[in-house]
Amino acid sequence: MFFPYDGVDSEKLIQMADISLTEAKRLGKNQYVFYNDDLEYRRVRKNWIEHHLNNALFNNEITVHYQPIVNPKTKVITGLEALARWYHPKEGAISPQEFIDVAESNGLIIPIGTYIVQIACQDLAELNKRGFENLFVSINLSLKQLKHPDFIPTVDRILQTYGLNAKQIQFEITETMTLQEDSELIKTIGELKNKQFRIAIDDFGKGFSSIGYLKQISVDTLKIDKSYVFNVLTDEKLAKLTNAIIIMGQLLHLDIVIEGVETKEHLAFINRFSNILAQGYYFSRPLPLEEFIESSINRN
Ligand code: G
Ligand code: MN
């Protein structure tokens, strides 16, 4: 960035330099990045989010929607992924990728994460009461949340409040969480397993550490990253890799969920495999609880 064209106050200039540096790092080694309009837009947006996130939680602007996880052949729903949504009365929808990132960096992920677990459990109890007794709810966790010493006691307390069984709850952790040599984290995941919670690896195959994960922790489910199904129709190598991941997962007796199934063609591809689960817009978008209940009642 250039003084004085991009800004005159030092705080803003430092922030711009920081954003340019982050962008350069994102692009790879030995890069430089000039500050530009796109980065400026992101800076302003990030500041806005930081400023409004705290109130969002207290004003109930953050809600939880549910996306069905289905057997793609029979369309039977086995579970629901709980997904956070933020709708600001003036600004409209703010995507979870945007606000979860900010929440991770300023610590708000702890109260937001607890809130999501609480709502998901409350809704699961409601589902059980209304006859959906065999579903599980799958909840995304952030590394910070999982590392917080109060995480397990908080989850225990919420479970007790709603009289739920841990078997109906799955926690999704992503492979970007570095487990390497983090024995504390591995212990926490082991403790969750002992308490009968299900553990899923989310976005499996997106990063570099997937197999390492399977060596270190015991999990129940692999959720194959959306980028696989998006490209299997045109990329033969990726199709074979997908096949290999499914075989590996099944050898390990894991549930396999194919994420991002959007079209009939995607469905035809995944229907070549047996005993897998799938999730994506083809089956359903994430829905508010009541809409999910209504649509399932109408379907039957
Ligand atoms: O990282 P994770 O797999 O938890 O991300 C889930 C996100 O993916 C949610 O925000 C959800 O709305 C989105 N999503 C769910 N199904 C589809 C799909 O079929 N296509 C695309 N592009 N996104 C999806
Ligand atoms: Mn997920």
Coordinates of N, CA, C and O in Angstrom, one line a residue, residues 118-217:
Q118 N -25.9 -25.7 22.2 CA -27.1 -25.7 23.0 C -28.4 -25.7 22.1 O -29.3 -26.5 22.4
I119 N -28.4 -24.8 21.1 CA -29.6 -24.8 20.2 C -29.8 -26.2 19.5 O -30.9 -26.7 19.4
A120 N -28.7 -26.7 19.0 CA -28.7 -28.0 18.3 C -29.3 -29.1 19.2 O -30.1 -29.9 18.8
C121 N -28.9 -29.1 20.5 CA -29.4 -30.1 21.5 C -30.9 -29.8 21.8 O -31.7 -30.8 21.9
Q122 N -31.2 -28.6 22.0 CA -32.6 -28.2 22.2 C -33.5 -28.7 21.0 O -34.6 -29.3 21.2
D123 N -33.0 -28.5 19.8 CA -33.8 -28.8 18.6 C -33.8 -30.4 18.5 O -34.8 -30.9 18.0
L124 N -32.7 -31.0 18.9 CA -32.7 -32.5 18.8 C -33.8 -33.1 19.7 O -34.5 -34.0 19.4
A125 N -33.9 -32.5 20.9 CA -34.9 -32.9 21.9 C -36.3 -32.7 21.3 O -37.1 -33.6 21.5
E126 N -36.5 -31.6 20.7 CA -37.8 -31.3 20.0 C -38.1 -32.3 18.9 O -39.2 -32.8 18.8
L127 N -37.0 -32.6 18.1 CA -37.2 -33.6 17.1 C -37.6 -35.0 17.7 O -38.5 -35.7 17.2
N128 N -36.9 -35.4 18.7 CA -37.2 -36.7 19.4 C -38.7 -36.7 19.8 O -39.4 -37.7 19.6
K129 N -39.1 -35.6 20.4 CA -40.5 -35.5 20.9 C -41.5 -35.6 19.8 O -42.6 -36.1 20.0
R130 N -41.1 -35.1 18.6 CA -42.1 -35.1 17.5 C -41.9 -36.3 16.6 O -42.4 -36.3 15.4
G131 N -41.3 -37.3 17.1 CA -41.3 -38.6 16.4 C -40.1 -38.9 15.5 O -40.0 -39.9 14.9
F132 N -39.1 -37.9 15.5 CA -37.9 -38.2 14.7 C -36.9 -38.7 15.7 O -36.0 -38.0 16.2
E133 N -37.0 -40.0 16.0 CA -36.2 -40.5 17.2 C -34.8 -41.1 16.8 O -34.0 -41.4 17.6
N134 N -34.7 -41.4 15.5 CA -33.5 -42.1 15.0 C -32.5 -41.2 14.4 O -31.5 -41.7 13.8
L135 N -32.6 -39.9 14.4 CA -31.7 -39.0 13.8 C -30.5 -38.7 14.7 O -30.7 -38.7 15.9
F136 N -29.4 -38.4 14.1 CA -28.3 -37.8 14.9 C -28.1 -36.3 14.4 O -28.5 -36.0 13.2
V137 N -27.6 -35.5 15.2 CA -27.3 -34.1 14.8 C -25.7 -34.0 14.8 O -25.1 -34.5 15.7
S138 N -25.2 -33.4 13.7 CA -23.8 -33.3 13.5 C -23.4 -31.8 13.7 O -23.9 -31.0 13.0
I139 N -22.5 -31.6 14.6 CA -22.2 -30.2 15.0 C -20.7 -29.9 14.7 O -19.8 -30.6 15.1
N140 N -20.5 -28.8 14.0 CA -19.1 -28.4 13.6 C -18.4 -27.8 14.9 O -18.9 -27.0 15.5
L141 N -17.2 -28.2 15.1 CA -16.4 -27.7 16.2 C -15.2 -26.9 15.7 O -14.6 -27.3 14.7
S142 N -14.8 -25.9 16.4 CA -13.5 -25.2 16.0 C -12.5 -25.7 17.0 O -12.8 -26.2 18.1
L143 N -11.2 -25.6 16.6 CA -10.1 -26.0 17.4 C -10.1 -25.4 18.8 O -9.9 -26.0 19.8
K144 N -10.4 -24.0 18.8 CA -10.3 -23.3 20.0 C -11.4 -23.8 21.0 O -11.1 -23.9 22.2
Q145 N -12.5 -24.1 20.5 CA -13.6 -24.6 21.3 C -13.2 -26.0 21.9 O -13.4 -26.2 23.1
L146 N -12.7 -26.8 21.1 CA -12.3 -28.2 21.5 C -11.2 -28.1 22.6 O -11.1 -28.9 23.5
K147 N -10.3 -27.1 22.5 CA -9.2 -27.0 23.4 C -9.6 -26.3 24.7 O -8.8 -26.2 25.6
H148 N -10.8 -25.7 24.7 CA -11.2 -24.9 25.9 C -11.4 -25.9 27.1 O -12.2 -26.9 26.9
P149 N -10.9 -25.7 28.2 CA -11.0 -26.6 29.3 C -12.5 -26.9 29.7 O -12.8 -27.9 30.3
D150 N -13.4 -25.9 29.5 CA -14.8 -26.1 29.8 C -15.6 -26.8 28.8 O -16.8 -27.0 29.0
F151 N -15.0 -27.2 27.7 CA -15.8 -27.8 26.6 C -16.6 -29.0 27.0 O -17.8 -29.0 26.9
I152 N -15.9 -30.0 27.6 CA -16.6 -31.2 27.9 C -17.6 -31.0 29.0 O -18.8 -31.4 28.9
P153 N -17.3 -30.3 30.1 CA -18.3 -30.1 31.1 C -19.5 -29.3 30.6 O -20.7 -29.6 30.9
T154 N -19.3 -28.4 29.7 CA -20.4 -27.6 29.1 C -21.3 -28.5 28.3 O -22.5 -28.5 28.4
V155 N -20.7 -29.4 27.5 CA -21.5 -30.3 26.7 C -22.3 -31.3 27.6 O -23.5 -31.5 27.3
D156 N -21.6 -31.8 28.6 CA -22.3 -32.7 29.6 C -23.5 -32.0 30.2 O -24.6 -32.6 30.3
R157 N -23.3 -30.7 30.6 CA -24.4 -30.0 31.2 C -25.6 -29.8 30.2 O -26.8 -30.0 30.5
I158 N -25.3 -29.5 29.0 CA -26.3 -29.3 27.9 C -27.1 -30.6 27.7 O -28.3 -30.6 27.6
L159 N -26.3 -31.7 27.6 CA -26.9 -33.0 27.4 C -27.9 -33.3 28.5 O -29.0 -33.8 28.2
Q160 N -27.5 -33.0 29.7 CA -28.3 -33.3 30.8 C -29.6 -32.5 30.8 O -30.7 -33.0 31.1
T161 N -29.4 -31.2 30.5 CA -30.6 -30.3 30.5 C -31.7 -30.8 29.6 O -32.8 -30.7 29.9
Y162 N -31.3 -31.3 28.4 CA -32.3 -31.8 27.4 C -32.5 -33.3 27.5 O -33.3 -33.8 26.6
G163 N -31.9 -34.0 28.4 CA -32.1 -35.4 28.6 C -31.7 -36.2 27.3 O -32.5 -37.1 26.9
L164 N -30.6 -35.9 26.7 CA -30.2 -36.5 25.5 C -29.1 -37.6 25.7 O -28.4 -37.5 26.7
N165 N -29.1 -38.5 24.7 CA -28.0 -39.5 24.7 C -26.9 -39.1 23.8 O -27.2 -38.6 22.7
A166 N -25.7 -39.2 24.2 CA -24.5 -38.8 23.4 C -24.5 -39.5 22.1 O -24.0 -38.9 21.1
K167 N -25.0 -40.7 22.0 CA -25.0 -41.4 20.7 C -25.7 -40.7 19.6 O -25.5 -41.0 18.4
Q168 N -26.6 -39.8 19.9 CA -27.3 -39.0 18.9 C -26.6 -37.8 18.5 O -27.1 -37.0 17.6
I169 N -25.4 -37.6 19.0 CA -24.7 -36.3 18.7 C -23.3 -36.7 18.1 O -22.6 -37.5 18.6
Q170 N -23.0 -36.0 16.9 CA -21.8 -36.2 16.3 C -21.0 -34.8 16.3 O -21.7 -33.8 16.0
F171 N -19.7 -34.8 16.5 CA -19.0 -33.6 16.4 C -18.1 -33.7 15.2 O -17.4 -34.7 15.0
E172 N -18.1 -32.7 14.4 CA -17.3 -32.6 13.2 C -16.0 -31.8 13.4 O -16.1 -30.7 13.9
I173 N -14.9 -32.4 13.2 CA -13.6 -31.6 13.3 C -13.0 -31.6 11.9 O -13.1 -32.6 11.1
T174 N -12.3 -30.6 11.6 CA -11.7 -30.5 10.2 C -10.2 -30.9 10.3 O -9.6 -30.8 11.3
E175 N -9.8 -31.4 9.1 CA -8.4 -31.8 9.1 C -7.4 -30.7 9.1 O -6.2 -30.9 9.2
T176 N -7.9 -29.4 9.0 CA -7.0 -28.3 9.2 C -6.5 -28.1 10.6 O -5.6 -27.4 10.9
M177 N -7.3 -28.7 11.5 CA -6.9 -28.6 12.9 C -5.6 -29.5 13.1 O -5.7 -30.7 12.9
T178 N -4.5 -28.9 13.4 CA -3.3 -29.7 13.5 C -3.3 -30.5 14.7 O -3.2 -30.0 15.8
L179 N -3.3 -31.8 14.6 CA -3.2 -32.7 15.7 C -1.8 -33.0 16.2 O -1.6 -33.4 17.3
Q180 N -0.9 -32.8 15.2 CA 0.5 -33.2 15.5 C 1.0 -32.9 16.9 O 1.0 -31.7 17.2
E181 N 1.3 -33.8 17.6 CA 1.9 -33.7 18.9 C 1.1 -32.9 19.9 O 1.5 -32.4 20.9
D182 N -0.2 -32.7 19.6 CA -1.1 -32.1 20.5 C -1.8 -33.1 21.3 O -2.9 -33.5 21.0
S183 N -1.1 -33.7 22.3 CA -1.7 -34.8 23.0 C -2.9 -34.4 23.8 O -3.8 -35.2 24.0
E184 N -3.0 -33.1 24.2 CA -4.1 -32.6 24.9 C -5.4 -32.8 24.1 O -6.4 -33.3 24.5
L185 N -5.3 -32.4 22.8 CA -6.4 -32.4 21.9 C -6.8 -33.9 21.6 O -8.0 -34.2 21.6
I186 N -5.8 -34.7 21.4 CA -6.1 -36.1 21.1 C -6.8 -36.7 22.3 O -7.8 -37.5 22.2
K187 N -6.4 -36.3 23.5 CA -7.0 -36.8 24.7 C -8.5 -36.4 24.8 O -9.4 -37.2 25.2
T188 N -8.8 -35.1 24.5 CA -10.1 -34.6 24.5 C -11.0 -35.4 23.5 O -12.1 -35.7 23.9
I189 N -10.5 -35.6 22.4 CA -11.3 -36.3 21.4 C -11.6 -37.8 21.9 O -12.7 -38.3 21.8
G190 N -10.5 -38.4 22.5 CA -10.7 -39.7 23.1 C -11.8 -39.7 24.2 O -12.6 -40.7 24.3
E191 N -11.8 -38.7 25.0 CA -12.8 -38.6 26.0 C -14.2 -38.5 25.5 O -15.1 -39.1 26.0
L192 N -14.3 -37.7 24.4 CA -15.6 -37.6 23.7 C -16.1 -38.9 23.2 O -17.3 -39.3 23.4
K193 N -15.2 -39.7 22.6 CA -15.5 -41.0 22.1 C -15.9 -41.9 23.3 O -16.9 -42.7 23.2
N194 N -15.2 -41.9 24.4 CA -15.6 -42.7 25.6 C -17.0 -42.4 26.1 O -17.6 -43.2 26.6
K195 N -17.3 -41.1 25.9 CA -18.7 -40.7 26.3 C -19.7 -41.1 25.3 O -20.9 -40.7 25.4
Q196 N -19.3 -41.8 24.2 CA -20.2 -42.2 23.2 C -20.6 -41.2 22.1 O -21.5 -41.4 21.4
F197 N -20.0 -40.0 22.2 CA -20.3 -39.1 21.1 C -19.7 -39.6 19.8 O -18.6 -40.3 19.9
R198 N -20.3 -39.3 18.7 CA -19.7 -39.7 17.4 C -18.7 -38.6 16.9 O -18.9 -37.4 17.2
I199 N -17.7 -39.0 16.3 CA -16.7 -38.0 15.7 C -16.6 -38.2 14.2 O -16.5 -39.3 13.7
A200 N -16.7 -37.1 13.5 CA -16.5 -37.1 12.1 C -15.4 -36.2 11.7 O -15.1 -35.2 12.3
I201 N -14.7 -36.6 10.6 CA -13.7 -35.7 10.0 C -14.3 -35.0 8.9 O -14.8 -35.7 7.9
D202 N -14.4 -33.7 9.0 CA -15.1 -32.9 8.0 C -14.1 -32.5 6.9 O -12.9 -32.5 7.1
D203 N -14.6 -32.2 5.7 CA -13.7 -31.8 4.6 C -12.6 -32.7 4.3 O -11.5 -32.3 4.0
F204 N -12.8 -34.0 4.5 CA -11.8 -35.0 4.4 C -11.2 -34.9 2.9 O -11.9 -34.9 2.0
G205 N -9.9 -34.9 2.9 CA -9.2 -35.0 1.6 C -8.9 -33.6 1.0 O -8.3 -33.5 0.0
K206 N -9.3 -32.5 1.7 CA -9.1 -31.2 1.2 C -7.6 -30.8 1.5 O -7.0 -30.1 0.7
G207 N -7.1 -31.1 2.7 CA -5.8 -30.7 3.1 C -4.8 -31.8 2.8 O -4.9 -32.6 1.9
F208 N -3.8 -31.8 3.7 CA -2.7 -32.8 3.5 C -2.6 -33.8 4.6 O -1.8 -34.8 4.5
S209 N -3.4 -33.7 5.6 CA -3.1 -34.5 6.8 C -4.1 -35.6 7.1 O -4.1 -36.1 8.2
S210 N -5.0 -35.9 6.1 CA -6.1 -36.7 6.4 C -5.7 -38.1 7.0 O -6.3 -38.5 8.0
I211 N -4.8 -38.8 6.3 CA -4.4 -40.1 6.8 C -3.8 -40.1 8.2 O -4.1 -40.9 9.0
G212 N -3.0 -39.1 8.4 CA -2.4 -38.9 9.7 C -3.4 -38.8 10.8 O -3.2 -39.4 11.9
Y213 N -4.5 -38.2 10.5 CA -5.6 -38.1 11.4 C -6.1 -39.5 11.8 O -6.3 -39.8 13.0
L214 N -6.3 -40.3 10.8 CA -6.9 -41.6 11.1 C -6.0 -42.5 11.9 O -6.5 -43.4 12.6
K215 N -4.7 -42.2 11.8 CA -3.8 -43.0 12.7 C -3.9 -42.6 14.1 O -3.7 -43.4 15.0
Q216 N -4.1 -41.3 14.4 CA -4.0 -40.8 15.7 C -5.3 -40.9 16.5 O -5.3 -40.9 17.8
I217 N -6.5 -40.7 15.9 CA -7.7 -40.7 16.6 C -8.7 -41.7 16.1 O -8.6 -42.1 14.9

